[in-house]
């Protein structure tokens, strides 16, 4: 679709026969204890038959609230303060959803009947104590007035449509017996049960692995097309938007700052915020100019050989597991000085365990980790005693994923960052003060803020504090475990640049554990791809991302959505059948 | 499921052992033993005692054996012969004395449990769904009062009220004329007229506690995404609440047997003493005061076992209710 | 199809918020430590604050019992058995109708019921007993240290009857006994909970921190103890106290018994939180920073626990108070001459006594209930405020 200046928002728009729902000047307020939060302000958009509108924004932008308002499902302390939500269908009178009362049959008929909803967390969105089948059947009996037998048959048919194998058996299973992707499929089946005209997908793939995400997006797209539904897709991921959406509305702190079709947003963004958002996304899509750590010429700083960790298997005389899981299976790699090594894998691939094994916060079952210290002496880390391990932990530091859980809320920034210095007896008094100030400056925080507590900082700032703590002991290796996963995309890019900057200044090596291929591509020199505990492929980042050799890597890379609607990647991806 | 039950039963064994140990400890705790106190009382009354007779009694009851031998004698008697020892005060086997009393204790506890459930369920749901309404505050306030009043004070108060204003004779489970009468409709009605006081007294604290738990749990569950899913499906609110969150918030309700039952049995004990009911309580107190230790120890052991069984039942019910536990 | 009017608007830096009350800034809390935040959260709960104040008042009453009580707890006057409570009047009217300010209570006259042959007390409007603050009365040793005879309130003439809450079977002043009982009952709750705290925190943190067999052993013990119905067990243990022991010994043993079963809940709470905290990222971080186990426990884990422990401890106190009361009520806890609320309630054991002298039930029971309620409200408030960081 090309930008057509004639179809401007307003009266002309609502006459478009394809429009099934239009939102006009919607505002939503939340009453907090001491203030009113204007979560959604003056938002207007419309959904058209067979088309997908993506509502994009970072956390706190009000996109989810907007979506739920269409079904009038808002938390108790929130309320629609103004605006209209007009729903029109073929041969039916136009309904404004806003003034409907909570008990009105119109509203109940719309919920699930005319508008279906899919959530982010398929686990918690399905009842844990009812079978999948009974939850879907319920919707069928409610909206399509089927009897039990019909509903059951129809449920099996729906499960088949969402490509759940053995639908007649899976029907009687419970939520916890399904995998994440399967749950989301079941959720989709439920949303589609009453054949709605509109589907709202609220971050439908955020909790899923990238390959599963590709499959689910595929499925949603196909079902949408075959049924001619209008879809409202809520997401923070510009890649997903580019792959799926026809139109885009960018939300920022409760306002839609820019709206247009997908191509014009991605290739001709006007608003400053959209530009910034795209810039940080696209930046991560390109590899950085690597200085090219000349690997072969140097001694590795860390050598991991045949590292294995087995969980379970040796349970008690009752209640133990009958089988053992090899979380990390025979992993070997070298880390060279000044190098960034990426460890990439989906959930359950063992990447986090690998990081913990190197630090020995989890004890390895077998294998060796050899560390070469400043003097060139080699130490076998797996054989270190408590005291010697402490020395190793000075040189090899960890940056955590969760910027909230990894900082003790009861300590000031100075105490947190200075703790390793105090414990090691390295600095105290004025010297400690100075060192902490320097560290904070290094990570781009105001040294004057050291007497504050973590709750006074935002997520990105907290991650900076965590990095300062890791740097306090002048380490040589930093293991970053999903260090940017919890951050919004614009902040993610900032943190990555900070890490690169620090690396340049201090000559660090990074082991960068991540599920996010684009982050790894941007940050790392070499990448190890993990799958089911094993490293399936290890090579330069460029080669892994552009010319993967192993089938698993190929399917993984091709499943990553590309934030450019002109080059959709996912739709012709390769599939990996294990 | 069977596997789970077996596992759970096996799990009970160490706990049972611990309970029996505590009960036996209580038997052993008082300084001296029955023979010494008998000797003392006989000397008081000026009778001479044959030292040989004392020695004979001591060996007969095994008072000179080491602790573990005495424990083993007692336990093996219970386990293999159903012999709980000898009540010195009543001069009868303990087993003759306890069963009827334990039966009425169990009966009263179960009745109280049903009362607790019947009252707590609707109020808990109401309070959670209509949070911060006038009704909610009213019940919350009542709940606090219920938690704060110790059983025996409530029993005394109710006794006074019904004596003063209803003119009813309180105490016991029956009016005097029915105590030894065969079962009849009139006797049953008389029982009902008496039994409400102990049930209310025993059940109040548990009810209040359970309402609080249900309210807290249900309020949490009401904000879970699956509730929104159910709403988004188009179910009317009462159906949403009853089918999904209440179903899950029922779990603590069932598992409440585990902690409410010991409380109830505790409550029955002291309430029975105040209201003079023919349950284990008064007999236990009397046995303790007169140091009839085998009788007392047996009561304590059986009460412990009773709560353990209650916990087992609650765990099994919970597994039936919640597939996540069943399939683990 | 680009459709937004205001593409040139600047990028906003924060969500739109309009404050409900002006002048409230969050800035002051940025440098606030956990106790400041907890305090801010706690004082918002007015009920909890009021309860806290009430409990402090009760402790003060216990502390200054000798001075506050109009008489001694053991003084009995057989001529005033079961005398009903008196009310305080402020003005006296003389024969000419002149009102003069003189706080007083009315004396009693005794009538013999000719049928039942029982004595009943009738308030005698003629017998004016003038009362005053800071009067001399029965002498006592303040805190066992020095001799005093000053009382906060009392009859001007020490031999006049002043029984504001009535008397008991032996004609002892209920108000004085209640005040002395406050000292014993409140302190049993406090000391018992300190015993529990030591036991519970030690075992709970050992179990939670080390896990493994230590954890299993502690868990099992807790399970055994908490599956026993408490009252029969208390009875069993209390009955074993030799009759010959001194009141002070009995007092401590009873406290011990009461606390022996209170520690399980505490230990469970501490264990659970320890267990959860041990897996927290910030604890792992501290471990990687080189902290020893000891430093980990004392500098990182315990500070996060303290507020929760305080809340649980507060909620455990009422159990102890009720336990003591119940035991004493049944006659196997504290015994005369010690006075506690439970000992007072023992006087009200049967319906006939309560019918004759309802005040014997009402006042001690009221004191127990009020204190238990206050502790519950206070504990709830503390629990809600214990974690100021949750959203």
mmCIF file of C-alpha atoms in Angstrom, chain A residues 20-135:
data_model
loop_
_atom_site.group_PDB
_atom_site.id
_atom_site.type_symbol
_atom_site.label_atom_id
_atom_site.label_comp_id
_atom_site.label_asym_id
_atom_site.label_seq_id
_atom_site.Cartn_x
_atom_site.Cartn_y
_atom_site.Cartn_z
ATOM 1 C CA UNK A 20 -14.616 -3.238 11.231
ATOM 2 C CA UNK A 21 -13.537 -1.284 14.254
ATOM 3 C CA UNK A 22 -12.552 2.291 14.737
ATOM 4 C CA UNK A 23 -11.201 3.872 17.859
ATOM 5 C CA UNK A 24 -11.735 7.583 18.162
ATOM 6 C CA UNK A 25 -9.918 9.833 20.600
ATOM 7 C CA UNK A 26 -9.657 7.180 23.271
ATOM 8 C CA UNK A 27 -8.198 8.244 26.612
ATOM 9 C CA UNK A 28 -7.693 6.018 29.640
ATOM 10 C CA UNK A 29 -6.751 7.174 33.123
ATOM 11 C CA UNK A 30 -5.463 5.127 36.042
ATOM 12 C CA UNK A 31 -6.024 6.304 39.568
ATOM 13 C CA UNK A 32 -2.899 5.669 41.565
ATOM 14 C CA UNK A 33 -2.532 6.420 45.235
ATOM 15 C CA UNK A 34 -1.236 9.931 44.888
ATOM 16 C CA UNK A 35 -1.739 10.711 41.243
ATOM 17 C CA UNK A 36 -3.603 10.011 38.048
ATOM 18 C CA UNK A 37 -1.697 8.268 35.296
ATOM 19 C CA UNK A 38 -2.891 9.170 31.831
ATOM 20 C CA UNK A 39 -1.963 5.818 30.343
ATOM 21 C CA UNK A 40 -3.666 6.390 26.994
ATOM 22 C CA UNK A 41 -4.206 9.833 25.551
ATOM 23 C CA UNK A 42 -6.348 10.728 22.615
ATOM 24 C CA UNK A 43 -5.662 7.603 20.596
ATOM 25 C CA UNK A 44 -7.385 6.980 17.269
ATOM 26 C CA UNK A 45 -6.988 4.136 14.810
ATOM 27 C CA UNK A 46 -9.054 1.706 12.824
ATOM 28 C CA UNK A 47 -8.899 -1.970 11.998
ATOM 29 C CA UNK A 48 -9.761 -3.222 8.530
ATOM 30 C CA UNK A 49 -10.942 -6.589 7.379
ATOM 31 C CA UNK A 50 -8.051 -8.881 6.511
ATOM 32 C CA UNK A 51 -5.454 -6.333 7.564
ATOM 33 C CA UNK A 52 -3.046 -6.207 10.487
ATOM 34 C CA UNK A 53 -2.399 -3.083 12.484
ATOM 35 C CA UNK A 54 0.662 -3.258 14.684
ATOM 36 C CA UNK A 55 0.637 -1.152 17.808
ATOM 37 C CA UNK A 56 4.303 -0.703 18.633
ATOM 38 C CA UNK A 57 5.879 0.760 21.710
ATOM 39 C CA UNK A 58 8.297 0.187 24.535
ATOM 40 C CA UNK A 59 7.248 -0.756 28.042
ATOM 41 C CA UNK A 60 4.874 1.728 29.598
ATOM 42 C CA UNK A 61 3.657 3.085 26.296
ATOM 43 C CA UNK A 62 0.052 2.084 26.973
ATOM 44 C CA UNK A 63 -0.273 -0.295 24.053
ATOM 45 C CA UNK A 64 -1.591 -3.250 26.064
ATOM 46 C CA UNK A 65 -4.070 -1.111 27.938
ATOM 47 C CA UNK A 66 -5.389 0.215 24.640
ATOM 48 C CA UNK A 67 -5.873 -3.308 23.320
ATOM 49 C CA UNK A 68 -7.685 -4.487 26.404
ATOM 50 C CA UNK A 69 -9.892 -1.431 26.396
ATOM 51 C CA UNK A 70 -11.415 -2.726 23.147
ATOM 52 C CA UNK A 71 -12.877 -5.569 25.226
ATOM 53 C CA UNK A 72 -13.402 -3.306 28.213
ATOM 54 C CA UNK A 73 -11.019 -5.383 30.291
ATOM 55 C CA UNK A 74 -9.172 -2.761 32.299
ATOM 56 C CA UNK A 75 -7.844 -3.112 35.801
ATOM 57 C CA UNK A 76 -10.151 -1.898 38.484
ATOM 58 C CA UNK A 77 -8.322 1.364 39.100
ATOM 59 C CA UNK A 78 -8.448 2.386 35.470
ATOM 60 C CA UNK A 79 -11.275 3.827 33.400
ATOM 61 C CA UNK A 80 -11.938 5.142 29.919
ATOM 62 C CA UNK A 81 -12.203 8.885 30.364
ATOM 63 C CA UNK A 82 -13.237 9.792 26.852
ATOM 64 C CA UNK A 83 -13.481 8.556 23.301
ATOM 65 C CA UNK A 84 -15.449 6.038 21.279
ATOM 66 C CA UNK A 85 -14.800 2.474 20.173
ATOM 67 C CA UNK A 86 -17.085 1.738 17.235
ATOM 68 C CA UNK A 87 -17.592 -1.838 16.186
ATOM 69 C CA UNK A 88 -19.414 -2.551 12.974
ATOM 70 C CA UNK A 89 -20.044 -5.795 11.227
ATOM 71 C CA UNK A 90 -21.771 -6.942 8.113
ATOM 72 C CA UNK A 91 -25.510 -6.423 8.442
ATOM 73 C CA UNK A 92 -25.257 -5.376 12.055
ATOM 74 C CA UNK A 93 -25.801 -1.939 13.557
ATOM 75 C CA UNK A 94 -22.782 -0.018 14.724
ATOM 76 C CA UNK A 95 -22.055 -0.452 18.425
ATOM 77 C CA UNK A 96 -20.060 1.891 20.615
ATOM 78 C CA UNK A 97 -18.300 -0.326 23.143
ATOM 79 C CA UNK A 98 -17.429 2.448 25.583
ATOM 80 C CA UNK A 99 -20.855 3.093 27.135
ATOM 81 C CA UNK A 100 -21.802 -0.596 27.462
ATOM 82 C CA UNK A 101 -22.269 -1.732 31.050
ATOM 83 C CA UNK A 102 -20.248 -4.568 32.502
ATOM 84 C CA UNK A 103 -23.254 -6.886 32.621
ATOM 85 C CA UNK A 104 -24.749 -6.054 29.256
ATOM 86 C CA UNK A 105 -25.266 -9.019 26.978
ATOM 87 C CA UNK A 106 -23.959 -6.955 24.075
ATOM 88 C CA UNK A 107 -20.586 -6.708 25.730
ATOM 89 C CA UNK A 108 -20.510 -10.400 26.609
ATOM 90 C CA UNK A 109 -21.396 -11.252 23.033
ATOM 91 C CA UNK A 110 -18.580 -9.082 21.726
ATOM 92 C CA UNK A 111 -16.002 -10.556 24.062
ATOM 93 C CA UNK A 112 -14.823 -13.756 22.489
ATOM 94 C CA UNK A 113 -17.691 -13.701 20.023
ATOM 95 C CA UNK A 114 -16.681 -10.814 17.798
ATOM 96 C CA UNK A 115 -13.276 -9.946 19.199
ATOM 97 C CA UNK A 116 -10.816 -12.643 20.175
ATOM 98 C CA UNK A 117 -7.792 -12.072 22.396
ATOM 99 C CA UNK A 118 -4.396 -13.783 22.642
ATOM 100 C CA UNK A 119 -1.955 -13.007 25.432
ATOM 101 C CA UNK A 120 1.741 -12.972 25.977
ATOM 102 C CA UNK A 121 1.989 -15.637 28.665
ATOM 103 C CA UNK A 122 0.329 -18.790 27.417
ATOM 104 C CA UNK A 123 1.069 -20.566 30.698
ATOM 105 C CA UNK A 124 -0.640 -18.178 33.037
ATOM 106 C CA UNK A 125 -3.341 -17.268 30.551
ATOM 107 C CA UNK A 126 -4.792 -20.739 30.600
ATOM 108 C CA UNK A 127 -6.323 -22.210 33.711
ATOM 109 C CA UNK A 128 -3.947 -24.716 35.280
ATOM 110 C CA UNK A 129 -6.678 -26.966 36.656
ATOM 111 C CA UNK A 130 -8.950 -27.347 33.644
ATOM 112 C CA UNK A 131 -8.169 -29.352 30.532
ATOM 113 C CA UNK A 132 -7.330 -27.473 27.362
ATOM 114 C CA UNK A 133 -10.381 -28.976 25.722
ATOM 115 C CA UNK A 134 -12.815 -27.841 28.365
ATOM 116 C CA UNK A 135 -11.559 -24.270 28.122
#
